[in-house]
Coordinates of C-alpha atoms in Angstrom, one line a residue:
X1 CA 0.6 -16.8 -10.5
X2 CA 1.5 -14.6 -7.6
X3 CA 3.8 -11.6 -8.2
X4 CA 6.2 -10.9 -5.3
X5 CA 8.1 -7.8 -4.3
X6 CA 11.2 -9.7 -5.3
X7 CA 9.9 -10.0 -8.8
X8 CA 9.5 -6.3 -9.1
X9 CA 13.0 -5.7 -7.6
X10 CA 14.5 -8.1 -10.2
X11 CA 13.4 -5.8 -13.0
X12 CA 14.4 -2.5 -11.4
X13 CA 11.2 -1.6 -9.5
X14 CA 12.8 -1.9 -6.1
X15 CA 10.6 -0.3 -3.4
X16 CA 11.9 -2.4 -0.6
X17 CA 13.4 0.7 1.0
X18 CA 9.9 2.1 1.5
X19 CA 8.7 -1.2 3.0
X20 CA 11.7 -1.2 5.3
X21 CA 11.0 2.4 6.4
X22 CA 7.3 1.7 7.2
X23 CA 8.0 -0.9 9.8
X24 CA 10.5 1.2 11.7
X25 CA 9.5 3.5 14.6
X26 CA 9.1 7.1 13.4
X27 CA 12.2 8.3 15.2
X28 CA 14.3 5.7 13.3
X29 CA 13.1 6.5 9.8
X30 CA 15.4 8.3 7.4
X31 CA 12.4 9.7 5.5
X32 CA 9.2 11.2 6.9
X33 CA 6.0 9.3 6.3
X34 CA 2.8 11.3 6.5
X35 CA -0.5 9.6 6.8
X36 CA -3.1 11.5 4.7
X37 CA -6.7 11.2 3.7
X38 CA -7.6 8.2 5.7
X39 CA -11.3 8.9 5.8
X40 CA -11.4 9.4 2.1
X41 CA -9.5 6.1 1.6
X42 CA -11.9 4.2 3.8
X43 CA -14.9 5.7 2.0
X44 CA -13.4 4.5 -1.4
X45 CA -12.8 1.0 0.1
X46 CA -16.3 0.8 1.3
X47 CA -17.7 1.8 -2.1
X48 CA -15.5 -0.9 -3.7
X49 CA -16.6 -3.5 -1.1
X50 CA -20.3 -2.8 -2.0
X51 CA -19.7 -2.7 -5.8
X52 CA -21.6 -5.6 -7.5
X53 CA -19.8 -5.5 -10.9
X54 CA -16.2 -5.2 -9.8
X55 CA -13.4 -7.1 -11.6
X56 CA -11.2 -8.7 -8.9
X57 CA -7.6 -9.1 -9.5

């Protein structure tokens, strides 16, 4: 069963505002979005990709 953003919104976990902000050009956003730690994130993703005993979800 796939869980959708609308399912989360229906129970009070509405983060659609954040998704709406991300797709806007920076000058149109009402909140600043700062990209951080990209290299560290990529490293963690690479470790996960190579992991043999991971539990996928």
